[in-house]
PDB file of C-alpha atoms in Angstrom:
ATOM      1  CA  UNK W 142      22.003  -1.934  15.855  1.00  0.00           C
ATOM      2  CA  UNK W 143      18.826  -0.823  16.720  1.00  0.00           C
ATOM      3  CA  UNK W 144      15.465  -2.244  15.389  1.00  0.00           C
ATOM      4  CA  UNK W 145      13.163  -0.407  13.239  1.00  0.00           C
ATOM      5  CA  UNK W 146      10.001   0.360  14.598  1.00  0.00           C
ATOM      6  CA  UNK W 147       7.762   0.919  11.518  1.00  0.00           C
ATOM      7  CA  UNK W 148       8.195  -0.465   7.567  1.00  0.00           C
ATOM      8  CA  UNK W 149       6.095   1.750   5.126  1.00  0.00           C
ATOM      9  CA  UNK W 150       5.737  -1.005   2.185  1.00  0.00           C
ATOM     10  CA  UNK W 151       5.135  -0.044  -1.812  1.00  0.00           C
ATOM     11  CA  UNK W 152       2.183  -3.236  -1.706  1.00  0.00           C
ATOM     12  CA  UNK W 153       0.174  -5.521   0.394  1.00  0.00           C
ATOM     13  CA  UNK W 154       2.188  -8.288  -0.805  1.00  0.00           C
ATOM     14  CA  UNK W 155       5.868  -6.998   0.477  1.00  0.00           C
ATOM     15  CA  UNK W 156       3.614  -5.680   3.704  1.00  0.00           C
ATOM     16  CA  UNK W 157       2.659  -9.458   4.213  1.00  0.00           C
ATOM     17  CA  UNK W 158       6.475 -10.409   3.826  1.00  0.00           C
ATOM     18  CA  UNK W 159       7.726  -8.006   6.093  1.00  0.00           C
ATOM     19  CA  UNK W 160       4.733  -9.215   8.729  1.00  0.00           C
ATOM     20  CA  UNK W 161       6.097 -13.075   8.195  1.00  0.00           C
ATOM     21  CA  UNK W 162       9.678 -11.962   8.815  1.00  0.00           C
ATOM     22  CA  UNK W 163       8.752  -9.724  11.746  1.00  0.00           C
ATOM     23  CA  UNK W 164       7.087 -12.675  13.418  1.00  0.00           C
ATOM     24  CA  UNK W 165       9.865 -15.388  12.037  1.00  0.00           C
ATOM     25  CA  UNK W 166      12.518 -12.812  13.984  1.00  0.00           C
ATOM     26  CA  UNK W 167      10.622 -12.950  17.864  1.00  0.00           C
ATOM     27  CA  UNK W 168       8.860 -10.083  17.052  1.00  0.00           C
ATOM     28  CA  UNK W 169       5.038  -8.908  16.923  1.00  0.00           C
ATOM     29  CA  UNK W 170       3.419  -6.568  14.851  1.00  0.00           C
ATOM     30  CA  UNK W 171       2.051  -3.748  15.943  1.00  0.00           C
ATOM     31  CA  UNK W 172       3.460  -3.756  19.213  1.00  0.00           C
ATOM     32  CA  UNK W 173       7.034  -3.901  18.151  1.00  0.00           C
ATOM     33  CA  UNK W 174       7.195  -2.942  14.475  1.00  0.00           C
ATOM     34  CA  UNK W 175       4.447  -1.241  12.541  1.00  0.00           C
ATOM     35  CA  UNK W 176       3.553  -2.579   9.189  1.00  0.00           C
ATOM     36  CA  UNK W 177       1.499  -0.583   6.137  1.00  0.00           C
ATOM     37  CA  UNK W 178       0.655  -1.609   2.948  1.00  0.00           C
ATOM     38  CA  UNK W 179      -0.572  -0.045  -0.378  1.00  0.00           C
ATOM     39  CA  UNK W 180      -2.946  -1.418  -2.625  1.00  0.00           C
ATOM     40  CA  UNK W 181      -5.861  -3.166  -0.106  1.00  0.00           C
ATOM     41  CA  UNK W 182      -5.987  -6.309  -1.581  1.00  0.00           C
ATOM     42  CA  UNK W 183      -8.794  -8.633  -1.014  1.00  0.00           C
ATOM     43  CA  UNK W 184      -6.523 -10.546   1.959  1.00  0.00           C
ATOM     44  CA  UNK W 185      -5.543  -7.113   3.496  1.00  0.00           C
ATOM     45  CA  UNK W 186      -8.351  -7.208   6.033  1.00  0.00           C
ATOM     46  CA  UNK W 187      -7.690 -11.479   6.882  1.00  0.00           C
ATOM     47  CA  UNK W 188      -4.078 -10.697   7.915  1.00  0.00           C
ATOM     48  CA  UNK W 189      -2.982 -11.324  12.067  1.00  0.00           C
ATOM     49  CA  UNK W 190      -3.354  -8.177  12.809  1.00  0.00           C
ATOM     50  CA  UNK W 191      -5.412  -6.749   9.499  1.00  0.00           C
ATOM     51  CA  UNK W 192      -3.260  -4.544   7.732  1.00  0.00           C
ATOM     52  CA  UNK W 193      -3.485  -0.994   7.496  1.00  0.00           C
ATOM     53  CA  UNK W 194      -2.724   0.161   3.535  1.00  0.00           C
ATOM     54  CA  UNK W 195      -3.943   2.320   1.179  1.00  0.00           C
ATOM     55  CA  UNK W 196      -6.887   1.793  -1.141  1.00  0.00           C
ATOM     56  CA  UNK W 197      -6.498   2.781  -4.631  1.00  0.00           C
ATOM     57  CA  UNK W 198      -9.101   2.390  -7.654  1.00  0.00           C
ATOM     58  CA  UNK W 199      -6.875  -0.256  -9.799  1.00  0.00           C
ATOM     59  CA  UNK W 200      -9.117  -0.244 -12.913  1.00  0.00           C
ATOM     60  CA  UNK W 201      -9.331   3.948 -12.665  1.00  0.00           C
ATOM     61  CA  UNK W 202      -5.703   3.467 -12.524  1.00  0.00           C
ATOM     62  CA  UNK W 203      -5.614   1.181 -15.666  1.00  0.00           C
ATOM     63  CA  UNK W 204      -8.273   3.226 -17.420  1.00  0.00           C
ATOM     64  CA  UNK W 205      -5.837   6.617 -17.469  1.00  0.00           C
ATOM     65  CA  UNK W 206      -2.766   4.627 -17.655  1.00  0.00           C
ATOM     66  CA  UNK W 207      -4.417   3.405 -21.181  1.00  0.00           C
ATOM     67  CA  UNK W 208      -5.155   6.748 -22.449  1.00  0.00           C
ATOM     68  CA  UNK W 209      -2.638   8.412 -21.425  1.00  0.00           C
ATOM     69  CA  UNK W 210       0.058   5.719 -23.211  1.00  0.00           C
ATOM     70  CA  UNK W 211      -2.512   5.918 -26.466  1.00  0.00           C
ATOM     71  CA  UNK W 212      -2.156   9.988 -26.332  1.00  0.00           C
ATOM     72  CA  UNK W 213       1.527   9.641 -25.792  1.00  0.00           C
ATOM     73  CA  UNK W 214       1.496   6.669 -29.201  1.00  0.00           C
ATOM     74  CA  UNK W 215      -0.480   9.184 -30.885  1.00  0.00           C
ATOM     75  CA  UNK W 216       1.677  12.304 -30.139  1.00  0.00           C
ATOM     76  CA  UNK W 217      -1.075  14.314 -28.781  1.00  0.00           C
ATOM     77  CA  UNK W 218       0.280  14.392 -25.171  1.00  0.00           C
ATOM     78  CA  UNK W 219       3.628  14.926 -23.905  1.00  0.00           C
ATOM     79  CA  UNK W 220       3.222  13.564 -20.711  1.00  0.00           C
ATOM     80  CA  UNK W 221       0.957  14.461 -17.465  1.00  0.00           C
ATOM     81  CA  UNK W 222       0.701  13.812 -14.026  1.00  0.00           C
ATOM     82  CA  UNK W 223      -1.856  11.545 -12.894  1.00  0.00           C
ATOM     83  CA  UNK W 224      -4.365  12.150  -9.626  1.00  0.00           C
ATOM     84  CA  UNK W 225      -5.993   8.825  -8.323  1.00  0.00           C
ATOM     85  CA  UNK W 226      -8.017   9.028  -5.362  1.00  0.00           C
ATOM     86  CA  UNK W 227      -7.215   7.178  -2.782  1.00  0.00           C
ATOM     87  CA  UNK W 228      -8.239   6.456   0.985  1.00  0.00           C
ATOM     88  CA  UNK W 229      -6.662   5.263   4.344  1.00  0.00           C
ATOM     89  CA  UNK W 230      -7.805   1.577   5.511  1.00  0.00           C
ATOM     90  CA  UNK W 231      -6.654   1.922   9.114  1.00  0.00           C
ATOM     91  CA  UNK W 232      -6.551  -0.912  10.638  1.00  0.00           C
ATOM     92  CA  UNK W 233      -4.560  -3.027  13.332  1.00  0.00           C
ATOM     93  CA  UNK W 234      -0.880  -3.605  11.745  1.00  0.00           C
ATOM     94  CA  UNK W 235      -0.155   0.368  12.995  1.00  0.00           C
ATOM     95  CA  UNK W 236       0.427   1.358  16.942  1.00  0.00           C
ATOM     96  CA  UNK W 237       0.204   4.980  18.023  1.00  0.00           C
ATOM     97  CA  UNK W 238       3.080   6.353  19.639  1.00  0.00           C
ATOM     98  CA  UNK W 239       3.054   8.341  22.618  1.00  0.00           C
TER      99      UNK W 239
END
């Protein structure tokens, strides 16, 4: 079976799982799996190699998540789509192929 070569995580915290168990298994990241993240948490940037992820505005995201669920309580929304903005942290976890 052939090995992955890249593991696109939901958070930092299953990217720094998938790191431990890439190096518990012989293996280094980047230079044989790539690892990304989503969230940038605070530890993020401390990880061997720093992990590249995806930096979101948590309390923007709590802020509309709020109103939106009081609107939807209060029957004056239906439901919506959401637009966060968000930016790449690229970093070391990620090789470039050739």
């Amino acid at each position: 079976m052939p090995k992955p070569t890249a593991f696109l995580c939901f958070s930092d915290l299953m990217a720094f799982g998938v790191m431990k168990a890439i190096a518990e298994a012989g293996f280094s990241v980047p230079e044989d799996i790539s690892v990304t993240g989503f969230d940038d948490l605070v530890f993020s940037s401390y990880t061997q190699p720093a992990l590249t992820t995806i930096q979101q505005d948590f309390v923007e995201i709590g802020s509309k998540s709020a109103k939106l669920l009081q609107e939807l309580k209060e029957g004056k929304q239906k439901g919506q789509h959401l637009y966060v903005a968000h930016q790449l942290a690229d970093r070391k976890s990620v090789r470039k192929l050739n």
